[in-house]
Structures are given as structure tokens and as C-alpha cells.
Coordinates of C-alpha atoms in Angstrom, one line a residue:
X1 CA 12.5 -8.8 5.9
X2 CA 12.5 -11.6 8.4
X3 CA 9.2 -13.3 9.3
X4 CA 7.9 -13.9 12.8
X5 CA 6.2 -17.0 14.1
X6 CA 2.6 -17.5 13.0
X7 CA -0.1 -16.9 15.6
X8 CA -1.7 -20.2 14.8
X9 CA 0.2 -21.8 17.7
X10 CA -1.1 -19.2 20.2
X11 CA -2.9 -20.6 23.2
X12 CA -5.9 -18.6 22.3
X13 CA -6.4 -20.4 18.9
X14 CA -9.2 -22.9 18.5
X15 CA -9.6 -26.0 16.4
X16 CA -11.5 -25.8 13.1
X17 CA -15.2 -26.2 13.6
X18 CA -15.4 -24.9 17.2
X19 CA -18.7 -23.2 17.6
X20 CA -19.4 -20.4 20.0
X21 CA -22.1 -20.6 22.5
X22 CA -25.3 -18.6 21.8
X23 CA -24.7 -15.0 21.2
X24 CA -27.4 -12.3 21.4
X25 CA -27.5 -9.4 19.0
X26 CA -25.5 -11.0 16.2
X27 CA -28.0 -10.8 13.4
X28 CA -29.7 -7.4 13.5
X29 CA -27.7 -5.9 10.6
X30 CA -27.0 -8.9 8.4
X31 CA -29.2 -11.8 9.7
X32 CA -32.5 -13.1 8.5
X33 CA -35.7 -14.5 9.8
X34 CA -35.9 -16.7 6.8
X35 CA -35.2 -20.4 7.2
X36 CA -35.0 -21.1 3.5
X37 CA -31.2 -21.0 3.0
X38 CA -29.3 -24.2 2.3
X39 CA -27.1 -25.7 4.9
X40 CA -23.3 -25.7 4.6
X41 CA -23.1 -29.4 4.3
X42 CA -21.4 -31.9 6.6
X43 CA -18.4 -30.9 8.7
X44 CA -15.2 -32.7 9.2
X45 CA -14.8 -35.4 11.9
X46 CA -12.6 -33.0 13.9
X47 CA -15.3 -30.3 13.7
X48 CA -18.0 -32.8 14.6
X49 CA -16.3 -33.8 17.8
X50 CA -16.1 -30.2 19.0
X51 CA -19.3 -28.7 17.5
X52 CA -21.3 -28.9 20.7
X53 CA -18.6 -27.4 22.9
X54 CA -18.8 -23.6 23.4
X55 CA -15.6 -21.9 22.5
X56 CA -14.2 -19.7 25.2
X57 CA -14.1 -16.0 24.3
X58 CA -10.7 -14.3 24.5
X59 CA -10.2 -11.1 26.4
X60 CA -10.2 -8.0 24.2
X61 CA -6.5 -7.4 24.7
X62 CA -5.7 -11.1 24.0
X63 CA -7.7 -11.2 20.8
X64 CA -6.1 -8.0 19.6
X65 CA -2.6 -9.5 20.3
X66 CA -3.5 -12.7 18.4
X67 CA -4.6 -10.7 15.4
X68 CA -1.4 -8.6 15.5
X69 CA 0.8 -11.7 15.6
X70 CA -1.2 -13.3 12.8
X71 CA -0.6 -10.3 10.6
X72 CA 3.2 -10.5 11.3
X73 CA 3.3 -14.3 10.8
X74 CA 4.5 -14.3 7.2
X75 CA 7.4 -12.7 5.3
X76 CA 6.9 -9.2 3.9
X77 CA 7.3 -8.9 0.2
X78 CA 8.9 -5.8 -1.2
X79 CA 8.0 -4.3 -4.6
X80 CA 9.5 -1.2 -6.2
X81 CA 6.8 1.4 -6.9
X82 CA 7.2 4.6 -8.9
X83 CA 6.8 7.7 -6.8
X84 CA 3.4 8.5 -8.3
X85 CA 2.1 5.0 -7.1
X86 CA 3.8 4.8 -3.7
X87 CA 1.5 7.1 -1.7
X88 CA -0.1 5.3 1.2
X89 CA 2.1 2.2 1.0
X90 CA 4.6 1.2 3.7
X91 CA 8.3 1.3 3.2
X92 CA 9.8 -2.2 3.1
X93 CA 13.3 -0.9 3.6
X94 CA 14.8 2.2 5.2
X95 CA 15.1 5.2 3.0
X96 CA 18.8 6.1 2.8
X97 CA 20.3 9.3 1.4
X98 CA 21.7 8.7 -2.0
X99 CA 23.7 12.0 -1.9
X100 CA 24.4 14.9 0.4
X101 CA 21.4 17.2 0.8
X102 CA 21.9 19.8 -0.4
X103 CA 24.6 18.4 -2.7
X104 CA 26.4 21.8 -2.9
X105 CA 26.4 25.1 -1.0
X106 CA 23.3 27.1 -2.0
X107 CA 21.8 30.4 -1.3
X108 CA 18.9 30.4 1.1
X109 CA 17.6 33.8 -0.1
X110 CA 17.4 36.2 -3.0
X111 CA 20.2 38.7 -2.4
X112 CA 23.9 39.2 -2.8
X113 CA 26.8 36.7 -2.4
X114 CA 29.7 38.6 -0.9
X115 CA 33.4 37.8 -0.1
X116 CA 35.4 39.4 2.7
X117 CA 34.5 42.7 4.4
X118 CA 32.4 45.4 2.7
X119 CA 31.6 47.6 1.0
X120 CA 31.7 45.2 -2.0
X121 CA 32.2 46.0 -5.6
X122 CA 29.7 44.6 -8.1
X123 CA 29.0 44.6 -11.7
X124 CA 25.6 45.1 -13.3
X125 CA 23.9 42.0 -14.7
X126 CA 21.5 39.2 -13.9
X127 CA 23.9 37.5 -11.4
X128 CA 23.7 33.8 -10.5
X129 CA 20.5 31.9 -11.1
X130 CA 19.3 28.6 -9.7
X131 CA 20.4 25.7 -11.9
X132 CA 23.5 27.6 -13.2
X133 CA 26.8 26.8 -11.7
X134 CA 29.1 29.8 -10.9
X135 CA 32.2 29.8 -13.2
X136 CA 34.8 31.3 -10.9
X137 CA 35.5 31.9 -7.2
X138 CA 34.4 35.2 -5.7
X139 CA 37.4 37.5 -5.0
X140 CA 37.7 39.4 -1.7
X141 CA 35.7 42.7 -1.7
X142 CA 33.4 41.5 -4.5
X143 CA 29.6 40.9 -4.6
X144 CA 27.3 39.3 -7.1
X145 CA 23.5 39.0 -7.3
X146 CA 22.3 35.5 -6.4
X147 CA 18.9 33.8 -6.5
X148 CA 17.4 31.4 -3.9
X149 CA 18.6 27.9 -4.5
X150 CA 21.5 29.0 -6.7
X151 CA 25.0 27.5 -6.1
X152 CA 27.1 30.0 -4.2
X153 CA 30.5 30.8 -5.7
X154 CA 33.6 29.4 -4.0
X155 CA 35.1 31.6 -1.3
X156 CA 31.7 33.3 -0.6
X157 CA 31.6 34.7 3.0
X158 CA 27.8 35.2 3.3
X159 CA 24.6 36.0 1.4
X160 CA 23.0 39.3 2.2
X161 CA 19.3 39.5 1.6
X162 CA 18.1 42.0 -0.9
X163 CA 16.1 44.0 1.6
X164 CA 19.2 44.2 3.9
X165 CA 21.5 45.7 1.3
X166 CA 21.9 49.0 -0.5
X167 CA 23.3 48.9 -4.0
X168 CA 24.9 52.2 -5.1
X169 CA 24.6 51.8 -8.9
X170 CA 26.5 55.0 -9.6
X171 CA 29.6 53.8 -7.7
X172 CA 29.1 50.1 -8.2
X173 CA 29.3 49.5 -4.5
X174 CA 27.1 47.3 -2.3
X175 CA 26.6 48.4 1.4
X176 CA 25.1 46.1 4.1
X177 CA 22.4 47.8 6.2
X178 CA 22.8 45.1 9.0
X179 CA 25.8 43.3 10.4
X180 CA 27.0 40.4 8.3
X181 CA 27.9 37.0 9.9
X182 CA 30.0 34.5 8.1
X183 CA 27.9 31.8 6.5
X184 CA 24.6 33.7 6.9
X185 CA 21.8 32.6 4.6
X186 CA 23.9 29.9 3.0
X187 CA 22.7 26.3 3.1
X188 CA 26.0 24.4 3.3
X189 CA 26.4 21.1 1.6
X190 CA 25.0 18.2 3.7
X191 CA 23.1 20.5 6.0
X192 CA 20.0 18.2 5.9
X193 CA 21.8 14.9 5.5
X194 CA 25.0 13.1 4.4
X195 CA 25.1 10.4 1.8
X196 CA 24.2 7.0 3.3
X197 CA 22.4 8.5 6.3
X198 CA 19.0 7.0 7.1
X199 CA 16.2 9.4 6.2
X200 CA 13.1 7.4 7.0
X201 CA 12.9 4.0 8.7
X202 CA 11.3 0.9 7.3
X203 CA 7.6 0.6 8.2
X204 CA 7.0 4.3 7.6
X205 CA 3.8 5.1 5.7
X206 CA 4.5 7.0 2.5
X207 CA 2.9 10.4 2.9
X208 CA 3.1 13.3 0.5
X209 CA 6.0 14.7 2.6
X210 CA 7.9 11.4 2.3
X211 CA 7.4 11.5 -1.4
X212 CA 8.8 14.9 -1.5
X213 CA 11.8 13.9 0.6
X214 CA 12.4 10.8 -1.6
X215 CA 12.3 12.9 -4.8
X216 CA 14.7 15.5 -3.3
X217 CA 17.1 12.6 -2.3
X218 CA 17.1 11.4 -5.9
X219 CA 14.7 8.4 -5.8
X220 CA 12.5 7.5 -8.8
X221 CA 10.9 4.5 -7.1
X222 CA 10.5 3.2 -3.5
X223 CA 10.7 -0.3 -2.0
X224 CA 7.2 -0.8 -0.6
X225 CA 5.1 -3.5 0.9
X226 CA 2.0 -4.2 -1.3
X227 CA -1.2 -3.1 0.3
X228 CA -3.1 -6.0 1.8
X229 CA -6.0 -6.9 -0.5
X230 CA -9.4 -7.3 1.1
X231 CA -12.6 -8.8 -0.1
X232 CA -15.9 -7.8 1.6
X233 CA -18.8 -10.3 1.7
X234 CA -22.1 -8.9 3.0
X235 CA -24.4 -11.6 4.3
X236 CA -28.1 -11.3 5.1
X237 CA -31.3 -11.7 3.1
X238 CA -32.9 -8.7 4.9
X239 CA -30.5 -6.1 3.5
X240 CA -31.4 -3.4 1.0
X241 CA -28.7 -1.7 -1.2
X242 CA -30.9 1.3 -2.0
X243 CA -34.1 3.0 -0.8
X244 CA -35.9 3.3 2.5
X245 CA -36.3 0.3 4.9
X246 CA -39.7 -1.4 4.4
X247 CA -41.6 -4.6 5.1
X248 CA -39.0 -6.0 7.5
X249 CA -36.1 -5.1 5.2
X250 CA -33.3 -2.8 6.3
X251 CA -30.5 -0.9 4.6
X252 CA -27.1 -2.3 4.5
X253 CA -25.0 0.1 6.6
X254 CA -21.8 -2.0 6.6
X255 CA -21.3 -2.4 2.8
X256 CA -20.8 1.4 2.2
X257 CA -18.8 1.8 5.5
X258 CA -16.3 -1.0 5.4
X259 CA -14.5 -0.2 2.1
X260 CA -13.5 3.4 3.0
X261 CA -12.7 2.3 6.6
X262 CA -10.4 -0.5 5.3
X263 CA -8.8 1.9 2.8
X264 CA -8.1 4.3 5.6
X265 CA -6.2 1.4 7.3
X266 CA -4.0 1.0 4.2
X267 CA -5.8 -1.8 2.4
X268 CA -6.7 -2.3 -1.2
X269 CA -10.4 -3.1 -1.2
X270 CA -12.6 -4.7 -3.8
X271 CA -16.2 -3.6 -3.9
X272 CA -18.5 -5.3 -1.4
X273 CA -20.3 -8.5 -2.6
X274 CA -23.8 -9.2 -1.2
X275 CA -24.4 -12.9 -0.8
X276 CA -27.6 -13.0 1.3
X277 CA -28.0 -16.0 3.6
X278 CA -26.6 -18.6 1.2
X279 CA -24.1 -21.0 2.6
X280 CA -23.2 -22.3 -0.9
X281 CA -22.5 -18.8 -2.2
X282 CA -20.4 -18.1 0.9
X283 CA -18.4 -21.3 0.5
X284 CA -17.8 -20.6 -3.2
X285 CA -16.8 -17.0 -2.6
X286 CA -14.3 -18.0 0.1
X287 CA -12.8 -20.7 -2.1
X288 CA -12.4 -18.4 -5.0
X289 CA -11.0 -15.3 -3.2
X290 CA -7.5 -14.2 -4.0
X291 CA -7.4 -11.6 -1.2
X292 CA -5.1 -11.5 1.8
X293 CA -8.1 -10.9 4.0
X294 CA -11.8 -11.6 3.6
X295 CA -14.2 -9.6 5.8
X296 CA -17.7 -11.0 6.3
X297 CA -20.6 -9.2 8.0
X298 CA -23.2 -11.1 10.0
X299 CA -23.7 -14.8 10.3
X300 CA -21.1 -15.3 13.1
X301 CA -23.5 -16.4 15.8
X302 CA -25.3 -19.7 16.1
X303 CA -28.7 -19.0 14.5
X304 CA -30.4 -21.1 11.9
X305 CA -29.0 -19.0 9.0
X306 CA -25.6 -18.2 10.6
X307 CA -23.5 -20.0 8.1
X308 CA -20.0 -18.7 8.8
X309 CA -18.9 -21.3 11.3
X310 CA -20.2 -24.4 9.4
X311 CA -18.7 -23.1 6.1
X312 CA -15.3 -22.5 7.7
X313 CA -15.4 -26.0 9.2
X314 CA -16.2 -27.5 5.9
X315 CA -13.3 -25.7 4.2
X316 CA -10.9 -26.8 7.0
X317 CA -10.2 -23.3 8.2
X318 CA -8.3 -22.8 11.4
X319 CA -10.0 -20.6 14.0
X320 CA -7.6 -18.3 15.7
X321 CA -10.2 -16.2 17.6
X322 CA -13.7 -17.5 18.1
X323 CA -15.5 -14.9 20.2
X324 CA -14.2 -12.0 22.2
X325 CA -15.2 -10.8 25.6
X326 CA -16.2 -7.3 24.4
X327 CA -19.4 -5.4 24.1
X328 CA -20.6 -4.8 21.5
X329 CA -19.1 -7.3 19.1
X330 CA -18.5 -10.5 21.1
X331 CA -19.4 -13.0 18.3
X332 CA -16.5 -11.8 16.1
X333 CA -14.0 -14.3 14.8
X334 CA -10.6 -14.6 13.1
X335 CA -9.8 -17.7 10.9
X336 CA -7.1 -18.8 8.5
X337 CA -8.3 -20.6 5.4
X338 CA -6.2 -23.4 3.9
X339 CA -4.0 -22.5 0.9
X340 CA -6.0 -24.4 -1.6
X341 CA -7.8 -21.7 -3.6
X342 CA -6.6 -19.9 -6.8
X343 CA -4.2 -17.1 -6.2
X344 CA -5.1 -14.8 -9.1
X345 CA -8.8 -14.1 -8.4
X346 CA -9.9 -10.5 -8.0
X347 CA -6.6 -9.0 -9.2
X348 CA -7.9 -7.4 -12.4
X349 CA -7.1 -3.7 -12.4
X350 CA -4.5 -3.9 -9.6
X351 CA -1.0 -2.4 -10.3
X352 CA 1.2 -4.9 -12.0
X353 CA 3.8 -4.8 -9.2
X354 CA 1.1 -5.8 -6.7
X355 CA -0.1 -8.7 -8.9
X356 CA 3.4 -10.0 -9.1
X357 CA 3.9 -9.7 -5.4
X358 CA 0.7 -11.7 -4.8
X359 CA 2.1 -14.7 -6.5
X360 CA 5.2 -14.6 -4.4
X361 CA 3.2 -14.2 -1.2
X362 CA 1.2 -17.2 -2.1
X363 CA 4.4 -19.3 -2.7
X364 CA 5.9 -18.3 0.7
X365 CA 2.7 -18.1 2.8
X366 CA 2.1 -21.1 5.1
X367 CA -1.7 -20.8 4.6
X368 CA -4.4 -19.2 2.7
X369 CA -6.1 -15.9 3.3
X370 CA -7.4 -14.7 6.7
X371 CA -11.0 -14.3 7.3
X372 CA -12.5 -11.9 9.9
X373 CA -16.2 -12.4 10.6
X374 CA -17.8 -9.2 11.9
X375 CA -21.1 -9.2 13.7
X376 CA -24.0 -7.9 11.8
X377 CA -24.8 -5.0 14.2
X378 CA -23.1 -1.9 12.8
X379 CA -21.4 -0.7 16.0
X380 CA -20.5 -4.3 16.9
X381 CA -18.8 -4.5 13.5
X382 CA -16.9 -1.3 14.3
X383 CA -15.7 -3.1 17.5
X384 CA -14.5 -5.9 15.3
X385 CA -12.6 -3.5 13.0
X386 CA -10.6 -2.0 15.9
X387 CA -10.2 -5.4 17.7
X388 CA -9.2 -7.7 14.9
X389 CA -9.0 -6.0 11.5
X390 CA -6.8 -3.0 12.3
X391 CA -4.0 -5.0 14.0
X392 CA -4.1 -7.8 11.4
X393 CA -3.8 -5.3 8.5
X394 CA -1.0 -3.4 10.2
X395 CA 1.0 -6.7 10.4
X396 CA 0.2 -7.6 6.8
X397 CA 1.3 -4.1 5.6
X398 CA 4.4 -4.0 7.8
X399 CA 3.3 -1.0 9.8
X400 CA 3.1 -0.9 13.6
X401 CA -0.4 -1.4 15.1
X402 CA -2.0 1.6 16.7
X403 CA -0.8 2.3 20.2
X404 CA -3.7 3.0 22.7
X405 CA -3.2 5.9 25.1
X406 CA -5.1 7.1 28.1
X407 CA -7.2 10.2 28.5
X408 CA -9.2 11.9 31.2
X409 CA -12.9 11.2 30.9
X410 CA -15.5 13.7 32.0
X411 CA -18.5 11.4 32.8
X412 CA -19.1 8.1 34.4
X413 CA -19.0 5.3 31.8
X414 CA -20.9 2.2 32.8
X415 CA -19.1 -1.0 32.2
X416 CA -20.1 -4.6 31.6
X417 CA -19.7 -6.9 34.6
X418 CA -17.3 -9.2 32.8
X419 CA -16.5 -7.9 29.3
X420 CA -14.6 -4.9 27.9
X421 CA -16.9 -2.2 26.4
X422 CA -16.0 -0.1 23.3
X423 CA -17.6 3.3 23.6
X424 CA -17.5 6.2 21.1
X425 CA -15.9 9.4 22.5
X426 CA -15.1 12.9 21.4
X427 CA -12.0 14.8 22.4
X428 CA -12.5 18.3 24.0
X429 CA -10.1 21.0 25.0
X430 CA -9.8 21.9 28.6
X431 CA -11.3 25.3 29.7
X432 CA -9.8 27.8 32.1
X433 CA -6.6 25.8 32.5
X434 CA -8.3 22.5 32.8
X435 CA -7.0 19.3 31.2
X436 CA -8.0 18.1 27.8
X437 CA -10.5 15.2 28.1
X438 CA -12.9 12.9 26.3
X439 CA -16.6 12.8 26.6
X440 CA -18.6 9.6 25.9
X441 CA -21.3 9.9 23.2
X442 CA -24.9 8.8 23.3
X443 CA -26.4 6.4 20.7
X444 CA -23.7 3.7 21.4
X445 CA -26.0 0.7 21.2
X446 CA -24.8 -2.3 19.1
X447 CA -27.1 -1.4 16.1
X448 CA -26.4 2.4 16.2
X449 CA -23.9 4.4 14.1
X450 CA -25.1 7.9 15.2
X451 CA -22.6 8.0 18.0
X452 CA -19.6 6.7 16.1
X453 CA -20.4 9.2 13.2
X454 CA -19.7 12.0 15.7
X455 CA -16.7 10.4 17.4
X456 CA -13.0 10.9 16.9
X457 CA -12.0 8.0 19.2
X458 CA -13.1 4.9 21.0
X459 CA -12.8 4.4 24.7
X460 CA -11.8 0.9 25.9
X461 CA -13.8 0.5 29.1
X462 CA -12.6 -2.3 31.4
X463 CA -15.2 -4.5 33.2
X464 CA -16.9 -2.5 35.9
X465 CA -16.7 0.9 34.1
X466 CA -14.8 4.1 34.9
X467 CA -15.7 7.0 37.1
X468 CA -15.7 10.6 36.0
X469 CA -12.3 12.3 36.5
X470 CA -10.3 9.1 35.9
X471 CA -8.4 8.0 32.8
X472 CA -9.6 5.6 30.2
X473 CA -7.7 3.8 27.3
X474 CA -8.4 5.5 23.9
X475 CA -8.0 4.3 20.3
X476 CA -8.1 6.9 17.6
X477 CA -10.3 6.5 14.6
X478 CA -8.5 6.4 11.2
X479 CA -9.7 9.8 10.1
X480 CA -9.5 11.7 13.5
X481 CA -11.7 14.7 12.5
X482 CA -10.0 18.1 13.1
X483 CA -13.2 19.6 14.5
X484 CA -15.2 17.1 16.4
X485 CA -18.9 17.6 16.8
X486 CA -19.9 18.7 20.3
X487 CA -23.6 19.2 20.0
X488 CA -25.4 18.2 23.2
X489 CA -27.6 15.7 21.4
X490 CA -24.6 13.3 21.2
X491 CA -23.5 13.5 24.8

């Protein structure tokens, strides 16, 4: 598949080492009040020249577009995966019909195959079963029992369902109890598709139904794009992995949340690694990663232990997005690491075809892995997932990014004076002929997850807000619950 230009030339990209201006709220989840962490070391001359210049934040739509183009910036590598391993992958090539479906005329019902007008003479016996080819053509005036899926004899006029026929065993005659139309209850050859016809386009996610169609069409393996591999690095000395918060320590909410969320977006995800506020450990983890994308939590602002920017500058990373005009989540970033680290790290236990594809991707890729730095506040991190991670992963996996749509909102949603707001919402059916709509949820502060836990979508609220009764842009969440919560405590 052809590649598209890399997003590194985009006008919104920033030079390595550009530091954002002060950001509030970037360290609640994964920050630290400790000043005992080591520094990231000296930065490059290029980074030093720009370190004191605040990087302009991109608009939400612009940042999302940069992430999407970055994901599409390299060639897609196809591997052939057996059907039992292809679920959830994206088709690298269109799925074409290898044969006519069905490949012969078959009976659509249990009943009688008949030829010509009735009544029809029949002989006692088991008749024609699925998987057994009929030996001879059916003569005019004859009938034979036939099972669903069995090949109909040549010259068959129709199939009569068992419940619509009366068999006079004494006389050996079959009578139709309803009118018989030529071709009824026969699935003709090629009814579903003809050989060579496209069944499913490239870029389709392999669902259970796609697997069934592929098997019916004769496929044993599918050409698929390997799932993008993601490493998660959780930063912050104040985070607990177990137990209740205490003595200034808080639970890590992002480590347990990010893996399932990223898998829902089609990624292969390694278990989260907790590094604390340690610049050296972060630098070593980035250099050793063999992932396509590294996601970090916290440390993206400019506090004393926010090490993400200095470490990226030291490694010579290229900043594509350095701050987004969105609330919550404005200190998020997207960078491209140089292609200098080993390519085989963290591949143990992955399917062999994906490990092989990794080597090929490293050969053809113009750079190293991407890094997306999420803010430490939980809902701010969610904002980073939908702004940068989702479109980037869609490009790496060869699937289209989610298209936003608009929905009626039944409440005033306050906006930020200058930035886009991301607000959890729940869909509700209209009553008494009213339109379906969305309702904004409470508990939508940057450090809160209570609202997003009840949501089935996110409203993209433009600066200034929206009035009740108007439409707002909506992004669906990956799981889209079938029965959204509607308790009043959330609205």
C-alpha cells in the first residue's frame, strides 16, 4: 500500500526541545511534590536556543489532523494471519471472492425438489442431503426429498417447503398446498457474489462476521496490518498501584485504564511500566522501546519534576504537537523519536507474523516510534486519547479515523473563552416524538473520571459554549454502551 507524506513537515510541528509555557493542572495524577529526581541532563544546542520560548498551542482540530497525518506517514506492512488470529486486525488488501457464492444451486429449505407441474411422483427414501451431490437430473413430474444446503438436482423447478406439501405415501404422489413459483426456495449459484467480486474493502476491521464471510469464501488466512504496538509509561512518585490513598499518595487511575482503552482502539499493548519521577529511567525506557507508540502519563508541563520535554530534547526527538488549545488536556504532546533504538524490544510473546513485520517496519520507517505525552489528570488524559492517540493509531493500523457527528444537546454547555472543551455526554432517546439528544454529565473536572465512566460519548464544545437546543460535535467512545446510565446524579 502506498505511503503518504509524513506529518513532520506540517506547519504545526515544532523543533526538538521547544518547551510549552506554564500549564496548570498537569501534575495532579502523575506529578510529584518531591524535588529529589535527577535532571534529564544537558539539551542540544538547538533545544537550548528555543527552551525559553513558549510553544504555541495548536487548535484541537489542527492537532487531531497532525496526529492523523503522522499515523499515515509510513508504508503499511501486510502480514498473512490465520483466521483464528485475524480478529480485530485491519485488512491490508480488499477481500475478493475466490469463487461464486454459493458455488452451486442449493436448497434454501428442508422440503421437496420438484420438476415441472404437480402432482409429483416420489420414491420413499432419505432423499438428497447436504454435502452429497445429486447423481442425475430430476425428470418432469418427479419429486425428491431435499435438505437445507443440499445441491439441487439439475432441471429442478422449485423447492417446496415440507410444511407446504402433502405426501400421499399410499399413491407415491406429492401435492403442493400453496402455489409453486419457479425458483422458489432455491439459492442460485452466485446469488451472494461472483468470483472476483470485492466482498470487503481494505481498511475494514476484521469482525466475527468478516471471519465468517472469509471462511465461506474459502480463505484460510487474511492479509492484515499488524496491530500497532504500544508501551505505557506511568510517571509520578505519588502514585499507588494498590490500596487506599494515604499520606499524600494517590491511586494510579491511568495505568489500569489506558491498556483496555488502547486495545479497544486496535492496539497491541504491553503492561504499564511505573517509572516514578525519574528522568534517567524515562530516558532509558524510551531508548529501549520497540513499540510503534509510547504513551506517557504526566510530566508534560514545566514543573521541577516534569521530565518529558527535557528527555525528548536530549534524545533528539521531533515535536509535532506541543500543547493543544483544549480543556482539559492542553499540555499534551506528540513527538517522533529518532530511529536509533533497538527494534526487537518488548516483542516476546507476540505472534510471529507481527514480530517479522516489526523488522520490516523498522527498515522502511523514516523515524523511530511516536510518543504521546498525556497530562496526568485522568480526564485530561482522556482528552489526549481522543485528540492525539485515536487518530494516530487509526493511521498506523490502516483504518479510518473516527468521524465526528453532530447531535442536539439538551442543556447549556459552558465553554472556555479561547479553547475547545471536551465534555462527557450520554445519548438519550427523544420522548413523545422528540428528537434524540445528548445530555452533558456532571463530574467533568480534569481530575475526575466519574462523568466519563457514565458517558457514551464526548462533546467537542467550541470556545464560547453552546446553548440548549442547538447541536454540538460528538465523538463516540470505543465501547459505546448499549444502555447508558441516566441517573440524575450524573446530569
